[in-house]
PDB file of C-alpha atoms and ligand atoms in Angstrom:
ATOM      1  CA  MET A   1     -41.605  63.759 -59.908  1.00  0.00           C
ATOM      2  CA  ILE A   2     -40.173  63.979 -56.451  1.00  0.00           C
ATOM      3  CA  GLN A   3     -41.777  60.695 -55.629  1.00  0.00           C
ATOM      4  CA  LYS A   4     -40.333  59.375 -59.176  1.00  0.00           C
ATOM      5  CA  GLY A   5     -36.725  61.183 -58.188  1.00  0.00           C
ATOM      6  CA  SER A   6     -37.011  59.363 -54.699  1.00  0.00           C
ATOM      7  CA  LEU A   7     -38.175  56.161 -56.167  1.00  0.00           C
ATOM      8  CA  PHE A   8     -35.004  55.923 -58.702  1.00  0.00           C
ATOM      9  CA  ILE A   9     -33.174  57.123 -55.779  1.00  0.00           C
ATOM     10  CA  ALA A  10     -34.113  54.350 -53.553  1.00  0.00           C
ATOM     11  CA  VAL A  11     -33.575  51.870 -56.097  1.00  0.00           C
ATOM     12  CA  VAL A  12     -30.015  52.959 -57.050  1.00  0.00           C
ATOM     13  CA  VAL A  13     -29.302  52.818 -53.221  1.00  0.00           C
ATOM     14  CA  VAL A  14     -31.052  48.844 -52.933  1.00  0.00           C
ATOM     15  CA  LEU A  15     -28.736  47.925 -55.837  1.00  0.00           C
ATOM     16  CA  ILE A  16     -25.638  49.505 -54.266  1.00  0.00           C
ATOM     17  CA  LEU A  17     -26.653  47.585 -51.057  1.00  0.00           C
ATOM     18  CA  LEU A  18     -27.245  44.587 -53.508  1.00  0.00           C
ATOM     19  CA  THR A  19     -23.749  44.859 -54.962  1.00  0.00           C
ATOM     20  CA  THR A  20     -22.082  45.432 -52.233  1.00  0.00           C
ATOM     21  CA  GLY A  21     -23.586  43.257 -50.521  1.00  0.00           C
ATOM     22  CA  CYS A  22     -22.366  40.638 -53.605  1.00  0.00           C
ATOM     23  CA  SER A  23     -19.107  42.149 -53.487  1.00  0.00           C
ATOM     24  CA  ALA A  24     -18.557  41.497 -49.710  1.00  0.00           C
ATOM     25  CA  LYS A  25     -19.768  38.423 -50.341  1.00  0.00           C
ATOM     26  CA  ASP A  26     -17.060  37.518 -52.980  1.00  0.00           C
ATOM     27  CA  SER A  27     -14.453  38.776 -51.282  1.00  0.00           C
ATOM     28  CA  SER A  28     -15.017  36.911 -48.033  1.00  0.00           C
ATOM     29  CA  LYS A  29     -15.030  33.781 -50.604  1.00  0.00           C
ATOM     30  CA  PRO A  30     -10.978  33.981 -50.551  1.00  0.00           C
ATOM     31  CA  GLU A  31     -11.010  34.945 -47.141  1.00  0.00           C
ATOM     32  CA  ASN A  32     -12.708  31.604 -45.962  1.00  0.00           C
ATOM     33  CA  GLY A  33     -10.596  29.908 -48.209  1.00  0.00           C
ATOM     34  CA  LYS A  34      -7.873  31.133 -46.166  1.00  0.00           C
ATOM     35  CA  LYS A  35      -9.831  30.052 -43.218  1.00  0.00           C
ATOM     36  CA  ALA A  36     -10.065  27.075 -44.044  1.00  0.00           C
ATOM     37  CA  GLY A  37      -6.147  26.786 -43.792  1.00  0.00           C
ATOM     38  CA  ILE A  38      -5.555  28.319 -40.993  1.00  0.00           C
ATOM     39  CA  SER A  39      -8.254  26.035 -39.251  1.00  0.00           C
ATOM     40  CA  ASP A  40      -6.197  23.054 -40.513  1.00  0.00           C
ATOM     41  CA  MET A  41      -3.669  24.389 -38.468  1.00  0.00           C
ATOM     42  CA  GLN A  42      -5.885  25.217 -35.740  1.00  0.00           C
ATOM     43  CA  ALA A  43      -6.739  21.800 -36.012  1.00  0.00           C
ATOM     44  CA  GLU A  44      -3.212  20.966 -34.375  1.00  0.00           C
ATOM     45  CA  ASN A  45      -3.396  23.181 -31.817  1.00  0.00           C
ATOM     46  CA  PRO A  46      -6.834  22.056 -30.371  1.00  0.00           C
ATOM     47  CA  ALA A  47      -5.498  18.790 -29.962  1.00  0.00           C
ATOM     48  CA  SER A  48      -2.412  20.032 -28.609  1.00  0.00           C
ATOM     49  CA  GLU A  49      -4.534  21.967 -26.108  1.00  0.00           C
ATOM     50  CA  ARG A  50      -6.759  19.286 -25.177  1.00  0.00           C
ATOM     51  CA  LEU A  51      -3.690  16.940 -24.588  1.00  0.00           C
ATOM     52  CA  GLN A  52      -2.792  19.696 -22.459  1.00  0.00           C
ATOM     53  CA  GLU A  53      -6.151  19.572 -20.499  1.00  0.00           C
ATOM     54  CA  MET A  54      -5.867  15.934 -20.149  1.00  0.00           C
ATOM     55  CA  LEU A  55      -2.902  15.935 -18.717  1.00  0.00           C
ATOM     56  CA  THR A  56      -3.303  18.452 -15.536  1.00  0.00           C
ATOM     57  CA  ASP A  57      -2.838  16.024 -12.896  1.00  0.00           C
ATOM     58  CA  TYR A  58      -0.159  14.227 -14.245  1.00  0.00           C
ATOM     59  CA  PRO A  59       3.413  14.589 -12.861  1.00  0.00           C
ATOM     60  CA  PRO A  60       5.332  17.103 -14.646  1.00  0.00           C
ATOM     61  CA  VAL A  61       7.857  14.965 -16.375  1.00  0.00           C
ATOM     62  CA  ILE A  62       4.774  13.326 -17.667  1.00  0.00           C
ATOM     63  CA  GLN A  63       3.286  16.295 -19.323  1.00  0.00           C
ATOM     64  CA  GLU A  64       7.179  17.411 -20.588  1.00  0.00           C
ATOM     65  CA  SER A  65       7.586  14.546 -22.411  1.00  0.00           C
ATOM     66  CA  ILE A  66       4.068  14.315 -24.274  1.00  0.00           C
ATOM     67  CA  MET A  67       3.633  17.541 -24.855  1.00  0.00           C
ATOM     68  CA  SER A  68       6.905  18.329 -26.636  1.00  0.00           C
ATOM     69  CA  ASP A  69       6.540  15.052 -29.025  1.00  0.00           C
ATOM     70  CA  THR A  70       2.926  15.349 -29.699  1.00  0.00           C
ATOM     71  CA  ASP A  71       2.788  14.055 -33.087  1.00  0.00           C
ATOM     72  CA  GLY A  72       5.017  10.964 -31.716  1.00  0.00           C
ATOM     73  CA  PHE A  73       2.177  10.352 -28.637  1.00  0.00           C
ATOM     74  CA  LEU A  74      -0.478  10.784 -30.902  1.00  0.00           C
ATOM     75  CA  ALA A  75       0.880   8.248 -33.445  1.00  0.00           C
ATOM     76  CA  LEU A  76       1.595   5.515 -30.615  1.00  0.00           C
ATOM     77  CA  VAL A  77      -2.148   6.251 -28.528  1.00  0.00           C
ATOM     78  CA  LYS A  78      -3.492   5.482 -32.430  1.00  0.00           C
ATOM     79  CA  LYS A  79      -1.570   2.275 -32.503  1.00  0.00           C
ATOM     80  CA  ALA A  80      -2.822   1.454 -28.823  1.00  0.00           C
ATOM     81  CA  LEU A  81      -6.257   2.293 -29.024  1.00  0.00           C
ATOM     82  CA  GLU A  82      -6.523  -0.159 -32.338  1.00  0.00           C
ATOM     83  CA  LEU A  83      -5.958  -2.984 -29.662  1.00  0.00           C
ATOM     84  CA  PRO A  84      -8.916  -4.337 -28.149  1.00  0.00           C
ATOM     85  CA  ASP A  85      -9.872  -2.411 -24.934  1.00  0.00           C
ATOM     86  CA  GLU A  86      -9.183  -4.598 -22.578  1.00  0.00           C
ATOM     87  CA  ILE A  87      -5.562  -4.762 -23.021  1.00  0.00           C
ATOM     88  CA  PHE A  88      -5.722  -1.569 -20.989  1.00  0.00           C
ATOM     89  CA  VAL A  89      -8.243  -2.099 -18.418  1.00  0.00           C
ATOM     90  CA  MET A  90      -8.066  -1.268 -15.299  1.00  0.00           C
ATOM     91  CA  ALA A  91      -7.888  -3.805 -12.325  1.00  0.00           C
ATOM     92  CA  ASP A  92      -7.218  -2.605  -9.372  1.00  0.00           C
ATOM     93  CA  LYS A  93      -8.551  -1.357  -5.680  1.00  0.00           C
ATOM     94  CA  LYS A  94     -10.848   1.200  -7.544  1.00  0.00           C
ATOM     95  CA  HIS A  95     -11.461  -0.521 -10.441  1.00  0.00           C
ATOM     96  CA  ALA A  96     -12.901  -3.648 -10.081  1.00  0.00           C
ATOM     97  CA  LEU A  97     -13.674  -6.448 -12.714  1.00  0.00           C
ATOM     98  CA  GLY A  98     -17.352  -8.011 -12.300  1.00  0.00           C
ATOM     99  CA  GLU A  99     -17.204 -11.542 -11.233  1.00  0.00           C
ATOM    100  CA  ASP A 100     -18.316 -12.286 -14.968  1.00  0.00           C
ATOM    101  CA  PHE A 101     -14.806 -10.929 -16.332  1.00  0.00           C
ATOM    102  CA  ILE A 102     -13.508 -14.391 -17.798  1.00  0.00           C
ATOM    103  CA  PRO A 103     -11.316 -13.906 -20.857  1.00  0.00           C
ATOM    104  CA  GLU A 104     -12.402 -16.571 -23.424  1.00  0.00           C
ATOM    105  CA  ASP A 105      -9.358 -17.344 -25.116  1.00  0.00           C
ATOM    106  CA  LEU A 106      -7.848 -19.061 -22.002  1.00  0.00           C
ATOM    107  CA  VAL A 107      -4.784 -21.379 -23.045  1.00  0.00           C
ATOM    108  CA  PRO A 108      -3.105 -24.491 -20.600  1.00  0.00           C
ATOM    109  CA  LEU A 109       0.782 -23.527 -19.900  1.00  0.00           C
ATOM    110  CA  THR A 110       1.342 -26.729 -20.604  1.00  0.00           C
ATOM    111  CA  ASP A 111       0.855 -27.282 -24.559  1.00  0.00           C
ATOM    112  CA  TYR A 112       3.992 -25.210 -24.418  1.00  0.00           C
ATOM    113  CA  SER A 113       7.047 -27.220 -23.683  1.00  0.00           C
ATOM    114  CA  ALA A 114       9.123 -24.546 -24.212  1.00  0.00           C
ATOM    115  CA  LEU A 115       7.776 -22.571 -21.169  1.00  0.00           C
ATOM    116  CA  THR A 116       9.160 -23.515 -17.672  1.00  0.00           C
ATOM    117  CA  LEU A 117       6.347 -23.908 -15.020  1.00  0.00           C
ATOM    118  CA  SER A 118       6.442 -24.022 -11.451  1.00  0.00           C
ATOM    119  CA  ARG A 119       2.902 -25.617 -11.488  1.00  0.00           C
ATOM    120  CA  LYS A 120       0.874 -27.118 -14.009  1.00  0.00           C
ATOM    121  CA  ASN A 121      -2.656 -25.725 -14.135  1.00  0.00           C
ATOM    122  CA  LEU A 122      -1.565 -22.368 -15.574  1.00  0.00           C
ATOM    123  CA  LYS A 123      -3.643 -20.552 -18.299  1.00  0.00           C
ATOM    124  CA  LEU A 124      -3.035 -17.258 -19.659  1.00  0.00           C
ATOM    125  CA  ARG A 125      -4.841 -15.427 -22.831  1.00  0.00           C
ATOM    126  CA  MET A 126      -3.593 -16.949 -26.121  1.00  0.00           C
ATOM    127  CA  ILE A 127      -3.003 -12.896 -26.796  1.00  0.00           C
ATOM    128  CA  VAL A 128       0.287 -13.192 -24.489  1.00  0.00           C
ATOM    129  CA  VAL A 129       1.529 -16.684 -25.891  1.00  0.00           C
ATOM    130  CA  PRO A 130       3.620 -15.376 -28.605  1.00  0.00           C
ATOM    131  CA  ASP A 131       5.678 -12.603 -27.302  1.00  0.00           C
ATOM    132  CA  LEU A 132       5.961 -14.931 -24.202  1.00  0.00           C
ATOM    133  CA  LEU A 133       7.469 -17.496 -25.909  1.00  0.00           C
ATOM    134  CA  ARG A 134       9.866 -15.269 -27.786  1.00  0.00           C
ATOM    135  CA  MET A 135      10.774 -13.409 -24.649  1.00  0.00           C
ATOM    136  CA  VAL A 136      11.757 -16.981 -23.117  1.00  0.00           C
ATOM    137  CA  ALA A 137      13.634 -17.613 -25.849  1.00  0.00           C
ATOM    138  CA  ASP A 138      15.967 -14.838 -26.172  1.00  0.00           C
ATOM    139  CA  ALA A 139      16.203 -15.107 -22.012  1.00  0.00           C
ATOM    140  CA  GLN A 140      17.284 -18.816 -22.811  1.00  0.00           C
ATOM    141  CA  LYS A 141      20.065 -17.553 -25.264  1.00  0.00           C
ATOM    142  CA  GLU A 142      21.972 -16.099 -22.320  1.00  0.00           C
ATOM    143  CA  GLY A 143      21.821 -18.829 -20.653  1.00  0.00           C
ATOM    144  CA  LEU A 144      18.685 -17.814 -18.089  1.00  0.00           C
ATOM    145  CA  THR A 145      15.342 -19.537 -17.565  1.00  0.00           C
ATOM    146  CA  LEU A 146      12.115 -17.334 -16.868  1.00  0.00           C
ATOM    147  CA  VAL A 147       9.872 -19.507 -14.592  1.00  0.00           C
ATOM    148  CA  VAL A 148       6.256 -18.466 -14.707  1.00  0.00           C
ATOM    149  CA  SER A 149       4.596 -19.337 -11.376  1.00  0.00           C
ATOM    150  CA  SER A 150       1.645 -17.756 -11.244  1.00  0.00           C
ATOM    151  CA  THR A 151      -1.050 -16.827 -14.273  1.00  0.00           C
ATOM    152  CA  TYR A 152      -4.653 -16.425 -14.769  1.00  0.00           C
ATOM    153  CA  ARG A 153      -6.865 -16.675 -11.356  1.00  0.00           C
ATOM    154  CA  SER A 154     -10.426 -16.504 -11.783  1.00  0.00           C
ATOM    155  CA  TYR A 155     -12.352 -13.926  -9.486  1.00  0.00           C
ATOM    156  CA  ASP A 156     -13.596 -17.080  -7.389  1.00  0.00           C
ATOM    157  CA  TYR A 157      -9.990 -18.170  -6.519  1.00  0.00           C
ATOM    158  CA  GLN A 158      -8.858 -15.086  -5.587  1.00  0.00           C
ATOM    159  CA  LYS A 159     -11.650 -14.616  -3.549  1.00  0.00           C
ATOM    160  CA  MET A 160     -10.780 -17.600  -1.563  1.00  0.00           C
ATOM    161  CA  LEU A 161      -7.094 -16.199  -1.395  1.00  0.00           C
ATOM    162  CA  PHE A 162      -8.008 -13.207  -0.162  1.00  0.00           C
ATOM    163  CA  GLU A 163     -10.322 -14.533   2.572  1.00  0.00           C
ATOM    164  CA  ARG A 164      -7.594 -16.934   3.630  1.00  0.00           C
ATOM    165  CA  GLU A 165      -5.187 -13.952   3.847  1.00  0.00           C
ATOM    166  CA  VAL A 166      -7.254 -12.371   6.388  1.00  0.00           C
ATOM    167  CA  LYS A 167      -7.636 -15.221   8.239  1.00  0.00           C
ATOM    168  CA  LEU A 168      -4.382 -15.632   8.540  1.00  0.00           C
ATOM    169  CA  TYR A 169      -3.040 -12.175   9.001  1.00  0.00           C
ATOM    170  CA  GLY A 170      -5.651 -10.303   9.640  1.00  0.00           C
ATOM    171  CA  LEU A 171      -7.902  -7.364   6.940  1.00  0.00           C
ATOM    172  CA  GLU A 172      -4.721  -4.652   7.057  1.00  0.00           C
ATOM    173  CA  THR A 173      -2.405  -7.027   5.888  1.00  0.00           C
ATOM    174  CA  ALA A 174      -4.248  -8.878   3.346  1.00  0.00           C
ATOM    175  CA  GLU A 175      -5.235  -5.315   1.458  1.00  0.00           C
ATOM    176  CA  ARG A 176      -1.763  -4.757   1.347  1.00  0.00           C
ATOM    177  CA  GLU A 177       0.024  -8.338   0.486  1.00  0.00           C
ATOM    178  CA  SER A 178      -2.719  -9.942  -1.421  1.00  0.00           C
ATOM    179  CA  ALA A 179      -6.125  -8.155  -3.758  1.00  0.00           C
ATOM    180  CA  ARG A 180      -9.711  -8.410  -3.196  1.00  0.00           C
ATOM    181  CA  PRO A 181     -11.489 -10.388  -5.908  1.00  0.00           C
ATOM    182  CA  GLY A 182     -12.042  -8.123  -9.024  1.00  0.00           C
ATOM    183  CA  THR A 183      -8.832  -6.107  -8.123  1.00  0.00           C
ATOM    184  CA  SER A 184      -6.621  -8.577  -9.208  1.00  0.00           C
ATOM    185  CA  GLN A 185      -4.667  -8.054 -12.662  1.00  0.00           C
ATOM    186  CA  HIS A 186      -4.308 -11.665 -12.169  1.00  0.00           C
ATOM    187  CA  GLN A 187      -7.887 -12.236 -13.419  1.00  0.00           C
ATOM    188  CA  LEU A 188      -7.396 -10.230 -16.629  1.00  0.00           C
ATOM    189  CA  GLY A 189      -5.217 -13.513 -18.354  1.00  0.00           C
ATOM    190  CA  VAL A 190      -2.793 -11.271 -19.299  1.00  0.00           C
ATOM    191  CA  THR A 191      -0.179 -11.228 -15.853  1.00  0.00           C
ATOM    192  CA  ILE A 192       2.451 -13.457 -14.762  1.00  0.00           C
ATOM    193  CA  ASP A 193       4.502 -13.921 -11.863  1.00  0.00           C
ATOM    194  CA  PHE A 194       7.714 -15.345 -12.238  1.00  0.00           C
ATOM    195  CA  GLY A 195      10.331 -16.911 -10.139  1.00  0.00           C
ATOM    196  CA  SER A 196      10.043 -17.223  -6.382  1.00  0.00           C
ATOM    197  CA  ILE A 197       7.770 -14.667  -6.338  1.00  0.00           C
ATOM    198  CA  THR A 198      10.162 -13.056  -3.043  1.00  0.00           C
ATOM    199  CA  ASP A 199      11.593  -9.771  -3.301  1.00  0.00           C
ATOM    200  CA  GLU A 200      14.425 -11.456  -3.575  1.00  0.00           C
ATOM    201  CA  TYR A 201      13.665 -12.488  -7.284  1.00  0.00           C
ATOM    202  CA  ALA A 202      14.676  -8.784  -7.886  1.00  0.00           C
ATOM    203  CA  ASN A 203      18.515  -9.818  -7.255  1.00  0.00           C
ATOM    204  CA  THR A 204      18.164 -13.078  -9.476  1.00  0.00           C
ATOM    205  CA  PRO A 205      19.797 -12.743 -12.979  1.00  0.00           C
ATOM    206  CA  PRO A 206      16.421 -13.822 -14.208  1.00  0.00           C
ATOM    207  CA  GLY A 207      14.934 -10.867 -12.545  1.00  0.00           C
ATOM    208  CA  LYS A 208      17.208  -8.314 -13.748  1.00  0.00           C
ATOM    209  CA  TRP A 209      16.920  -9.399 -17.399  1.00  0.00           C
ATOM    210  CA  LEU A 210      12.990  -9.197 -16.825  1.00  0.00           C
ATOM    211  CA  LEU A 211      13.285  -5.664 -15.660  1.00  0.00           C
ATOM    212  CA  GLN A 212      15.680  -4.323 -18.152  1.00  0.00           C
ATOM    213  CA  ASN A 213      14.140  -6.920 -21.246  1.00  0.00           C
ATOM    214  CA  GLY A 214      10.252  -7.286 -20.036  1.00  0.00           C
ATOM    215  CA  TRP A 215       9.504  -4.242 -21.860  1.00  0.00           C
ATOM    216  CA  LYS A 216      10.616  -5.400 -25.329  1.00  0.00           C
ATOM    217  CA  TYR A 217       8.238  -8.542 -25.641  1.00  0.00           C
ATOM    218  CA  GLY A 218       5.498  -6.131 -23.855  1.00  0.00           C
ATOM    219  CA  PHE A 219       5.281  -7.481 -20.471  1.00  0.00           C
ATOM    220  CA  SER A 220       5.113  -4.126 -17.774  1.00  0.00           C
ATOM    221  CA  LEU A 221       5.747  -3.981 -14.349  1.00  0.00           C
ATOM    222  CA  SER A 222       2.654  -3.348 -12.695  1.00  0.00           C
ATOM    223  CA  TYR A 223       4.042  -2.512  -9.347  1.00  0.00           C
ATOM    224  CA  PRO A 224       7.373  -0.365  -9.196  1.00  0.00           C
ATOM    225  CA  LYS A 225       9.232   1.011  -5.971  1.00  0.00           C
ATOM    226  CA  GLY A 226       7.986   4.220  -4.680  1.00  0.00           C
ATOM    227  CA  TYR A 227       4.367   4.233  -6.129  1.00  0.00           C
ATOM    228  CA  GLU A 228       2.509   2.255  -3.585  1.00  0.00           C
ATOM    229  CA  TRP A 229       0.285   5.654  -3.018  1.00  0.00           C
ATOM    230  CA  LEU A 230      -0.582   5.295  -6.541  1.00  0.00           C
ATOM    231  CA  THR A 231      -0.777   1.539  -7.613  1.00  0.00           C
ATOM    232  CA  GLY A 232      -2.146   0.234  -3.978  1.00  0.00           C
ATOM    233  CA  TYR A 233       0.620  -2.319  -3.825  1.00  0.00           C
ATOM    234  CA  ARG A 234       3.592  -2.381  -2.212  1.00  0.00           C
ATOM    235  CA  PRO A 235       6.435  -3.198  -5.134  1.00  0.00           C
ATOM    236  CA  GLU A 236       6.171  -6.863  -6.884  1.00  0.00           C
ATOM    237  CA  VAL A 237       9.569  -7.283  -8.637  1.00  0.00           C
ATOM    238  CA  TRP A 238       8.049 -10.718 -10.039  1.00  0.00           C
ATOM    239  CA  HIS A 239       4.681  -9.177 -11.217  1.00  0.00           C
ATOM    240  CA  TYR A 240       4.412  -8.474 -15.016  1.00  0.00           C
ATOM    241  CA  ARG A 241       1.044  -7.585 -16.884  1.00  0.00           C
ATOM    242  CA  TYR A 242       1.468  -8.142 -20.592  1.00  0.00           C
ATOM    243  CA  ILE A 243       0.250  -4.566 -22.030  1.00  0.00           C
ATOM    244  CA  THR A 244       1.519  -5.182 -25.955  1.00  0.00           C
ATOM    245  CA  PRO A 245       4.765  -3.947 -27.142  1.00  0.00           C
ATOM    246  CA  VAL A 246       2.361  -1.104 -27.779  1.00  0.00           C
ATOM    247  CA  GLY A 247       1.776  -0.490 -24.266  1.00  0.00           C
ATOM    248  CA  THR A 248       5.170  -0.929 -23.384  1.00  0.00           C
ATOM    249  CA  GLU A 249       6.648   1.750 -25.629  1.00  0.00           C
ATOM    250  CA  LEU A 250       4.097   4.459 -24.264  1.00  0.00           C
ATOM    251  CA  GLN A 251       4.598   3.576 -20.959  1.00  0.00           C
ATOM    252  CA  ARG A 252       8.260   4.229 -21.401  1.00  0.00           C
ATOM    253  CA  ARG A 253       8.697   7.064 -23.469  1.00  0.00           C
ATOM    254  CA  TYR A 254       5.401   8.972 -22.321  1.00  0.00           C
ATOM    255  CA  PHE A 255       4.531   7.546 -18.481  1.00  0.00           C
ATOM    256  CA  ASN A 256       7.882   7.788 -17.111  1.00  0.00           C
ATOM    257  CA  ASP A 257       7.683   4.328 -17.267  1.00  0.00           C
ATOM    258  CA  VAL A 258       4.904   3.973 -14.590  1.00  0.00           C
ATOM    259  CA  GLN A 259       2.129   1.425 -15.762  1.00  0.00           C
ATOM    260  CA  GLN A 260      -0.702   3.252 -13.648  1.00  0.00           C
ATOM    261  CA  TYR A 261      -0.239   6.462 -15.550  1.00  0.00           C
ATOM    262  CA  LEU A 262      -0.791   5.102 -19.041  1.00  0.00           C
ATOM    263  CA  LEU A 263      -3.682   3.170 -17.541  1.00  0.00           C
ATOM    264  CA  MET A 264      -5.176   6.057 -16.039  1.00  0.00           C
ATOM    265  CA  PHE A 265      -4.546   8.224 -19.084  1.00  0.00           C
ATOM    266  CA  ILE A 266      -6.176   5.493 -21.291  1.00  0.00           C
ATOM    267  CA  ASN A 267      -9.125   5.103 -19.655  1.00  0.00           C
ATOM    268  CA  GLU A 268      -9.921   8.706 -18.391  1.00  0.00           C
ATOM    269  CA  ASN A 269      -9.213  10.151 -22.056  1.00  0.00           C
ATOM    270  CA  ARG A 270     -10.255   7.156 -24.587  1.00  0.00           C
ATOM    271  CA  ASN A 271     -13.204   8.819 -25.987  1.00  0.00           C
ATOM    272  CA  ARG A 272     -11.813  12.484 -26.261  1.00  0.00           C
ATOM    273  CA  LEU A 273      -8.475  10.971 -27.659  1.00  0.00           C
ATOM    274  CA  ARG A 274     -10.509   9.081 -30.699  1.00  0.00           C
ATOM    275  CA  GLU A 275     -12.009  12.415 -31.176  1.00  0.00           C
ATOM    276  CA  ILE A 276      -8.693  13.869 -31.605  1.00  0.00           C
ATOM    277  CA  LEU A 277      -7.547  11.098 -33.354  1.00  0.00           C
ATOM    278  CA  ASP A 278     -10.143  11.282 -35.966  1.00  0.00           C
ATOM    279  CA  LEU A 279      -8.656  14.745 -36.834  1.00  0.00           C
ATOM    280  CA  PHE A 280      -6.057  13.566 -38.633  1.00  0.00           C
TER     281      PHE A 280
HETATM  282 ZN1  LIG B 301       0.967 -11.296  -8.994  1.00  0.00          ZN
END
C-alpha cells in the first residue's frame, strides 16, 4: 500500500512537473513573441553601436555627423556599396595598385568635341564621361571653360614620371610632388588634373567654380589644404577624382568633406557595413 501510495504521489508529482513545464513553455510563447519585437528594435541599436566602433579612430566631427543621422548615413552607404568596388578603391602611398590594374573602359577624350583638352592623347573611363560632360556644359553656361589637362596614366608611364622626377629633384621632393608607380589615382582612369596644374589655378574663375560645384557631378578634390599628413600629398587644387555623386554626397555630409576619410572608412569596413545593411 505504502508503495502504491508513493507511486501515486510520484505520478502526481511528475504530472504536476509536466504541467508546470508545459505551462511554463506556453507562457514563454507570448514572451518569445515580445522578444522578437524587442530584437527588431535592438537590430537598430547594434547597427549604431557597430558604427560607433568603426568610427573610433575618426575625428569627432565625423563621428558626430554620422551618429546623429545613422539612418540617412546607412541609406547613402547602401547606394555607395551598390557601385563597382573600384569607385572607392584606395590608391595612395600605403595602398598601391598593381601593375596589372588597367581599366577596361578607357575612352579617348578626343571623341567628345564638347571637351577642351590640353593634349590629344587623354583617356578616361567611360563611367566618368556623362557627369564630366554635364559639368563642363554647366560651367560653360557661366562662361567658364574647364580645361582637361591630365587624365589616365598607366603604371609604366607613372614609373617613368617618378624616375624622371627623382633624377631632377632627388627622392625626397619626388616623393612629395609626384607618385611612385601604383600609388597615383591617375592609374584609376577616373582622375583629372584641370587647367594649369599649378597652385594659381585655385584663384582662377574655373578653379573656384570647380571647388564650389565639382561635387554636384561626383568630382572630389583629393588633396585638400591641411591634410598632407593624412593623404601623403601636398594640396593639389587641380586634382579631382570622380567618385560619383553618391560618393561626393557621403564625403560632404558625413566625412567633413575629406575624400581620404571616406575612402578609408569604406575600405576598412566594407564587409561589416554589408552585414549591417542586410539587417534592414
Ligand atoms: Zn593629378
